[in-house]
PDB file of C-alpha atoms in Angstrom:
ATOM      1  CA  MET E   1     111.685 101.942  82.959  1.00 71.00           C
ATOM      2  CA  THR E   2     112.039 104.457  85.110  1.00 88.00           C
ATOM      3  CA  LYS E   3     112.245 103.374  89.144  1.00 94.00           C
ATOM      4  CA  THR E   4     110.345 105.132  91.750  1.00 96.00           C
ATOM      5  CA  ARG E   5     112.605 106.549  93.927  1.00 97.00           C
ATOM      6  CA  ILE E   6     111.590 106.403  97.905  1.00 98.00           C
ATOM      7  CA  LEU E   7     113.150 107.761 101.181  1.00 98.00           C
ATOM      8  CA  LEU E   8     112.579 105.529 103.303  1.00 98.00           C
ATOM      9  CA  ALA E   9     112.039 106.260 107.001  1.00 97.00           C
ATOM     10  CA  ASP E  10     112.014 104.822 110.322  1.00 96.00           C
ATOM     11  CA  ASP E  11     113.645 104.742 113.383  1.00 94.00           C
ATOM     12  CA  HIS E  12     114.991 101.028 113.753  1.00 94.00           C
ATOM     13  CA  ALA E  13     118.035  99.858 111.314  1.00 95.00           C
ATOM     14  CA  LEU E  14     116.572  96.426 111.010  1.00 95.00           C
ATOM     15  CA  VAL E  15     113.141  97.605 110.242  1.00 93.00           C
ATOM     16  CA  ARG E  16     114.678  99.664 107.199  1.00 95.00           C
ATOM     17  CA  ARG E  17     117.377  97.066 106.422  1.00 96.00           C
ATOM     18  CA  GLY E  18     114.115  94.714 106.091  1.00 95.00           C
ATOM     19  CA  LEU E  19     112.073  96.392 103.785  1.00 95.00           C
ATOM     20  CA  ARG E  20     114.596  98.251 101.692  1.00 97.00           C
ATOM     21  CA  LEU E  21     115.255  94.390 100.797  1.00 96.00           C
ATOM     22  CA  ILE E  22     111.246  94.039 100.109  1.00 95.00           C
ATOM     23  CA  LEU E  23     111.026  97.114  97.821  1.00 96.00           C
ATOM     24  CA  ASP E  24     115.049  96.924  96.116  1.00 96.00           C
ATOM     25  CA  ALA E  25     113.745  93.715  94.502  1.00 96.00           C
ATOM     26  CA  GLU E  26     111.302  95.075  92.100  1.00 95.00           C
ATOM     27  CA  PRO E  27     112.111  96.292  88.892  1.00 95.00           C
ATOM     28  CA  ASP E  28     110.209  99.793  89.237  1.00 96.00           C
ATOM     29  CA  LEU E  29     110.919 100.442  93.307  1.00 96.00           C
ATOM     30  CA  GLU E  30     114.202 101.814  94.599  1.00 97.00           C
ATOM     31  CA  VAL E  31     115.216 103.373  98.126  1.00 97.00           C
ATOM     32  CA  VAL E  32     117.248 105.997  97.176  1.00 97.00           C
ATOM     33  CA  ALA E  33     117.555 107.559 100.406  1.00 97.00           C
ATOM     34  CA  GLU E  34     117.095 106.731 104.507  1.00 97.00           C
ATOM     35  CA  ALA E  35     115.772 108.864 108.075  1.00 97.00           C
ATOM     36  CA  ALA E  36     116.002 107.309 111.396  1.00 96.00           C
ATOM     37  CA  ASP E  37     113.728 110.247 112.684  1.00 94.00           C
ATOM     38  CA  GLY E  38     110.976 112.372 111.016  1.00 93.00           C
ATOM     39  CA  ALA E  39     113.649 115.803 110.523  1.00 93.00           C
ATOM     40  CA  GLN E  40     115.781 113.023 108.820  1.00 96.00           C
ATOM     41  CA  ALA E  41     112.995 112.490 106.436  1.00 97.00           C
ATOM     42  CA  VAL E  42     112.142 115.830 106.135  1.00 96.00           C
ATOM     43  CA  ALA E  43     115.628 117.110 105.237  1.00 96.00           C
ATOM     44  CA  ALA E  44     116.084 114.870 102.951  1.00 96.00           C
ATOM     45  CA  ALA E  45     113.296 115.254 100.884  1.00 95.00           C
ATOM     46  CA  SER E  46     113.484 116.831  97.793  1.00 91.00           C
ATOM     47  CA  GLU E  47     111.673 116.894  94.996  1.00 88.00           C
ATOM     48  CA  ASP E  48     114.027 116.505  92.619  1.00 91.00           C
ATOM     49  CA  ASP E  49     115.496 112.807  94.220  1.00 93.00           C
ATOM     50  CA  VAL E  50     112.367 111.497  95.742  1.00 96.00           C
ATOM     51  CA  ASP E  51     109.057 110.391  94.456  1.00 96.00           C
ATOM     52  CA  LEU E  52     107.512 108.612  97.364  1.00 97.00           C
ATOM     53  CA  ALA E  53     108.346 109.240 101.375  1.00 98.00           C
ATOM     54  CA  ILE E  54     107.399 105.747 103.389  1.00 97.00           C
ATOM     55  CA  LEU E  55     107.517 106.806 106.870  1.00 97.00           C
ATOM     56  CA  ASP E  56     106.991 105.361 110.586  1.00 94.00           C
ATOM     57  CA  ILE E  57     104.267 106.809 112.624  1.00 91.00           C
ATOM     58  CA  ALA E  58     106.407 107.034 115.691  1.00 88.00           C
ATOM     59  CA  MET E  59     109.774 108.174 115.339  1.00 90.00           C
ATOM     60  CA  PRO E  60     111.936 110.693 117.898  1.00 85.00           C
ATOM     61  CA  ARG E  61     112.381 113.680 116.922  1.00 81.00           C
ATOM     62  CA  MET E  62     109.607 114.763 114.687  1.00 88.00           C
ATOM     63  CA  THR E  63     106.742 111.544 114.185  1.00 89.00           C
ATOM     64  CA  GLY E  64     106.041 110.434 111.005  1.00 92.00           C
ATOM     65  CA  LEU E  65     102.265 112.656 110.722  1.00 90.00           C
ATOM     66  CA  GLN E  66     104.436 116.231 111.543  1.00 92.00           C
ATOM     67  CA  ALA E  67     107.164 115.260 108.666  1.00 94.00           C
ATOM     68  CA  ALA E  68     104.228 114.060 106.208  1.00 94.00           C
ATOM     69  CA  ARG E  69     102.863 117.478 107.131  1.00 91.00           C
ATOM     70  CA  GLU E  70     105.934 119.143 106.944  1.00 93.00           C
ATOM     71  CA  ILE E  71     106.525 117.395 103.749  1.00 95.00           C
ATOM     72  CA  SER E  72     103.444 118.528 101.999  1.00 91.00           C
ATOM     73  CA  ARG E  73     104.145 121.640 102.666  1.00 90.00           C
ATOM     74  CA  ARG E  74     107.608 121.965 101.538  1.00 92.00           C
ATOM     75  CA  ALA E  75     107.459 118.886  98.658  1.00 92.00           C
ATOM     76  CA  PRO E  76     103.767 118.984  97.359  1.00 89.00           C
ATOM     77  CA  GLY E  77     104.991 116.898  94.485  1.00 91.00           C
ATOM     78  CA  ILE E  78     105.554 113.458  96.491  1.00 95.00           C
ATOM     79  CA  ARG E  79     103.459 111.228  97.580  1.00 95.00           C
ATOM     80  CA  ILE E  80     102.584 109.974 101.054  1.00 95.00           C
ATOM     81  CA  LEU E  81     102.325 106.266 102.765  1.00 95.00           C
ATOM     82  CA  ILE E  82     102.494 106.125 106.801  1.00 94.00           C
ATOM     83  CA  LEU E  83     104.296 103.057 108.127  1.00 92.00           C
ATOM     84  CA  SER E  84     102.127 102.251 111.493  1.00 89.00           C
ATOM     85  CA  MET E  85     102.458  99.136 114.418  1.00 87.00           C
ATOM     86  CA  TYR E  86      98.508  99.903 115.326  1.00 82.00           C
ATOM     87  CA  ASP E  87      95.650  99.919 113.557  1.00 79.00           C
ATOM     88  CA  ASN E  88      94.202 102.424 114.538  1.00 75.00           C
ATOM     89  CA  GLU E  89      91.339 104.952 113.109  1.00 73.00           C
ATOM     90  CA  GLN E  90      92.795 108.285 114.640  1.00 74.00           C
ATOM     91  CA  TYR E  91      95.640 107.498 113.549  1.00 81.00           C
ATOM     92  CA  PHE E  92      94.209 106.833 109.923  1.00 80.00           C
ATOM     93  CA  PHE E  93      92.464 109.623 109.914  1.00 79.00           C
ATOM     94  CA  GLU E  94      95.417 112.292 110.609  1.00 82.00           C
ATOM     95  CA  SER E  95      97.119 110.238 108.332  1.00 86.00           C
ATOM     96  CA  LEU E  96      95.170 111.575 105.535  1.00 83.00           C
ATOM     97  CA  LYS E  97      94.531 114.937 106.783  1.00 83.00           C
ATOM     98  CA  VAL E  98      98.416 115.216 107.143  1.00 86.00           C
ATOM     99  CA  GLY E  99      98.104 114.942 103.054  1.00 86.00           C
ATOM    100  CA  ALA E 100      99.224 111.038 102.828  1.00 90.00           C
ATOM    101  CA  SER E 101      97.645 108.458 100.633  1.00 88.00           C
ATOM    102  CA  GLY E 102      97.671 105.203 102.100  1.00 87.00           C
ATOM    103  CA  TYR E 103      98.403 103.614 105.863  1.00 89.00           C
ATOM    104  CA  VAL E 104     100.163  99.921 105.905  1.00 90.00           C
ATOM    105  CA  LEU E 105     100.160  97.976 108.818  1.00 89.00           C
ATOM    106  CA  LYS E 106     103.591  96.971 109.835  1.00 89.00           C
ATOM    107  CA  SER E 107     102.784  93.777 110.758  1.00 86.00           C
ATOM    108  CA  VAL E 108     101.143  92.811 107.018  1.00 85.00           C
ATOM    109  CA  ALA E 109     103.978  94.971 105.184  1.00 86.00           C
ATOM    110  CA  ASP E 110     105.904  92.123 103.339  1.00 85.00           C
ATOM    111  CA  GLN E 111     101.882  92.023 101.363  1.00 81.00           C
ATOM    112  CA  ASP E 112     101.004  94.994 101.257  1.00 89.00           C
ATOM    113  CA  LEU E 113     103.902  97.715 100.954  1.00 93.00           C
ATOM    114  CA  LEU E 114     104.513  96.896  96.887  1.00 94.00           C
ATOM    115  CA  GLU E 115     100.723  97.406  96.046  1.00 90.00           C
ATOM    116  CA  ALA E 116     100.413 100.463  98.231  1.00 92.00           C
ATOM    117  CA  CYS E 117     103.686 102.013  96.558  1.00 95.00           C
ATOM    118  CA  ARG E 118     102.222 101.030  93.063  1.00 93.00           C
ATOM    119  CA  ALA E 119      98.425 102.200  94.262  1.00 88.00           C
ATOM    120  CA  THR E 120     100.287 105.646  95.547  1.00 90.00           C
ATOM    121  CA  MET E 121     101.620 106.547  92.296  1.00 91.00           C
ATOM    122  CA  ARG E 122      99.522 106.183  90.342  1.00 88.00           C
ATOM    123  CA  GLY E 123      97.243 108.554  92.163  1.00 84.00           C
ATOM    124  CA  GLU E 124      95.036 106.205  93.919  1.00 81.00           C
ATOM    125  CA  PRO E 125      94.411 105.739  97.976  1.00 79.00           C
ATOM    126  CA  PHE E 126      95.703 102.571  99.409  1.00 82.00           C
ATOM    127  CA  LEU E 127      93.316 101.155 101.931  1.00 75.00           C
ATOM    128  CA  TYR E 128      93.283  98.312 104.193  1.00 70.00           C
ATOM    129  CA  PRO E 129      90.041  96.472 105.169  1.00 68.00           C
ATOM    130  CA  GLY E 130      89.858  97.848 108.626  1.00 67.00           C
ATOM    131  CA  ALA E 131      90.580 101.583 106.767  1.00 66.00           C
ATOM    132  CA  VAL E 132      88.175 100.956 104.306  1.00 66.00           C
ATOM    133  CA  THR E 133      85.645  99.780 107.835  1.00 69.00           C
ATOM    134  CA  ALA E 134      86.810 103.231 109.384  1.00 66.00           C
ATOM    135  CA  LEU E 135      86.273 106.274 106.399  1.00 65.00           C
ATOM    136  CA  ILE E 136      82.495 104.196 106.333  1.00 68.00           C
ATOM    137  CA  ARG E 137      82.130 104.448 109.815  1.00 72.00           C
ATOM    138  CA  ASP E 138      82.768 108.278 109.735  1.00 69.00           C
ATOM    139  CA  TYR E 139      80.432 108.942 107.073  1.00 64.00           C
ATOM    140  CA  LEU E 140      77.362 106.667 108.978  1.00 69.00           C
ATOM    141  CA  GLN E 141      78.551 109.421 111.800  1.00 73.00           C
ATOM    142  CA  ARG E 142      78.879 112.528 110.106  1.00 68.00           C
ATOM    143  CA  ASP E 143      75.222 111.221 108.167  1.00 65.00           C
ATOM    144  CA  ARG E 144      72.965 110.749 111.770  1.00 73.00           C
ATOM    145  CA  GLU E 145      74.104 113.693 113.405  1.00 74.00           C
ATOM    146  CA  GLY E 146      72.700 116.030 110.207  1.00 72.00           C
ATOM    147  CA  GLU E 147      76.060 117.346 108.405  1.00 61.00           C
ATOM    148  CA  ARG E 148      74.950 118.479 105.588  1.00 55.00           C
ATOM    149  CA  MET E 149      76.519 116.572 102.762  1.00 48.00           C
ATOM    150  CA  PRO E 150      78.480 118.696 100.145  1.00 49.00           C
ATOM    151  CA  GLU E 151      76.132 121.300  97.052  1.00 51.00           C
ATOM    152  CA  SER E 152      77.998 120.530  94.303  1.00 54.00           C
ATOM    153  CA  ILE E 153      80.396 122.453  92.296  1.00 69.00           C
ATOM    154  CA  LEU E 154      80.872 120.114  89.284  1.00 76.00           C
ATOM    155  CA  THR E 155      78.923 119.701  86.410  1.00 78.00           C
ATOM    156  CA  PRO E 156      76.576 116.649  85.440  1.00 78.00           C
ATOM    157  CA  ARG E 157      79.587 115.207  83.350  1.00 85.00           C
ATOM    158  CA  GLU E 158      81.914 115.607  85.960  1.00 86.00           C
ATOM    159  CA  GLU E 159      80.154 114.590  88.729  1.00 85.00           C
ATOM    160  CA  GLU E 160      79.629 111.240  85.938  1.00 89.00           C
ATOM    161  CA  ILE E 161      83.260 110.915  85.858  1.00 92.00           C
ATOM    162  CA  VAL E 162      84.018 110.908  90.165  1.00 91.00           C
ATOM    163  CA  LYS E 163      81.398 108.507  90.775  1.00 90.00           C
ATOM    164  CA  LEU E 164      83.366 106.106  87.915  1.00 92.00           C
ATOM    165  CA  ILE E 165      86.795 107.175  89.522  1.00 92.00           C
ATOM    166  CA  ALA E 166      85.331 106.672  92.732  1.00 90.00           C
ATOM    167  CA  GLU E 167      83.971 103.174  91.621  1.00 89.00           C
ATOM    168  CA  GLY E 168      87.911 102.089  91.244  1.00 91.00           C
ATOM    169  CA  ASN E 169      87.861 102.715  87.260  1.00 92.00           C
ATOM    170  CA  SER E 170      91.094 103.560  85.090  1.00 93.00           C
ATOM    171  CA  ALA E 171      90.700 106.329  82.815  1.00 93.00           C
ATOM    172  CA  LYS E 172      90.582 103.642  79.758  1.00 95.00           C
ATOM    173  CA  GLU E 173      87.364 102.440  80.914  1.00 95.00           C
ATOM    174  CA  ILE E 174      85.925 105.894  81.598  1.00 94.00           C
ATOM    175  CA  ALA E 175      86.652 106.712  78.213  1.00 94.00           C
ATOM    176  CA  GLU E 176      85.447 103.075  76.703  1.00 94.00           C
ATOM    177  CA  THR E 177      82.145 103.806  79.149  1.00 92.00           C
ATOM    178  CA  LEU E 178      81.185 107.647  78.252  1.00 91.00           C
ATOM    179  CA  VAL E 179      82.787 107.266  74.564  1.00 92.00           C
ATOM    180  CA  ILE E 180      85.578 110.133  74.785  1.00 92.00           C
ATOM    181  CA  SER E 181      88.912 110.206  74.827  1.00 92.00           C
ATOM    182  CA  VAL E 182      91.711 109.083  77.522  1.00 93.00           C
ATOM    183  CA  LYS E 183      92.883 112.655  77.018  1.00 91.00           C
ATOM    184  CA  THR E 184      89.099 114.100  77.642  1.00 92.00           C
ATOM    185  CA  VAL E 185      88.874 112.075  80.693  1.00 92.00           C
ATOM    186  CA  ASP E 186      92.325 113.335  82.051  1.00 91.00           C
ATOM    187  CA  ARG E 187      91.136 117.087  80.816  1.00 89.00           C
ATOM    188  CA  HIS E 188      87.859 116.188  83.513  1.00 90.00           C
ATOM    189  CA  ARG E 189      89.890 115.047  85.912  1.00 90.00           C
ATOM    190  CA  ALA E 190      92.143 118.054  86.068  1.00 87.00           C
ATOM    191  CA  ASN E 191      89.886 119.888  86.030  1.00 84.00           C
ATOM    192  CA  ILE E 192      87.720 118.437  88.603  1.00 87.00           C
ATOM    193  CA  LEU E 193      90.384 118.295  90.913  1.00 86.00           C
ATOM    194  CA  GLN E 194      90.903 121.962  90.674  1.00 79.00           C
ATOM    195  CA  LYS E 195      87.403 123.168  91.384  1.00 76.00           C
ATOM    196  CA  LEU E 196      87.034 120.798  94.476  1.00 78.00           C
ATOM    197  CA  GLY E 197      91.114 121.461  95.701  1.00 77.00           C
ATOM    198  CA  MET E 198      91.683 118.306  95.620  1.00 83.00           C
ATOM    199  CA  ARG E 199      95.013 116.063  94.955  1.00 84.00           C
ATOM    200  CA  ASP E 200      94.219 112.247  94.357  1.00 87.00           C
ATOM    201  CA  ARG E 201      91.256 110.067  93.613  1.00 87.00           C
ATOM    202  CA  LEU E 202      91.590 109.442  98.110  1.00 88.00           C
ATOM    203  CA  GLU E 203      89.962 112.488  98.205  1.00 87.00           C
ATOM    204  CA  LEU E 204      88.352 111.653  95.241  1.00 89.00           C
ATOM    205  CA  THR E 205      86.812 108.886  96.959  1.00 89.00           C
ATOM    206  CA  ARG E 206      85.283 110.162  99.729  1.00 86.00           C
ATOM    207  CA  TYR E 207      83.711 113.333  97.960  1.00 84.00           C
ATOM    208  CA  ALA E 208      81.838 111.140  96.216  1.00 85.00           C
ATOM    209  CA  ILE E 209      80.986 109.341  98.951  1.00 83.00           C
ATOM    210  CA  ARG E 210      79.622 112.439 100.976  1.00 78.00           C
ATOM    211  CA  ALA E 211      78.141 113.928  97.965  1.00 74.00           C
ATOM    212  CA  GLY E 212      76.210 110.441  97.704  1.00 75.00           C
ATOM    213  CA  LEU E 213      78.012 109.918  94.319  1.00 79.00           C
ATOM    214  CA  VAL E 214      78.371 106.213  95.108  1.00 79.00           C
ATOM    215  CA  GLU E 215      77.315 104.312  98.346  1.00 74.00           C
ATOM    216  CA  PRO E 216      79.570 103.719 101.332  1.00 64.00           C
TER     217      PRO E 216
END
């Protein structure tokens, strides 16, 4: 089994130790680097050595959000999760803007962190219930303000696939539903991401909501 190589960044050594124990106990996850601040995290984030960066949002020298932005720019192949004490919509949306695939609350990290790591590595979002509510509220606010929904540049088949992806179906399930091969689904998905300038399931799901392909 290929392990997901993790960079863990938090300015509290005790927190890092606790999270590392949780992560290293799993057969598919391994902490290969630690950082005590955002600048150290950026320095340690090499695509050759790290698959996933878990960044505390509040760190000295450079915050987790600043570090995430820099890591996304320098090493776009590294997936990012933000860790936070705060169930805060602004922090959550800022995390999405800087390229994070998920936002994990420290208060429930022992329950959510493993699931979040695996979802992120599958290219799927990890959204805790409050974050889902925030996304929906954001959509409704834009709708109330009369913001135009994006006009689709996708073919009807591509829209069909985006809808199925946003509804949480796997490539295999989509293939079975549309009676096509998994390889064809993967090719469509790659084309869709390229057309829309997106990189993962989270962004596709937000697009699907705003384009009216799925209901919020």
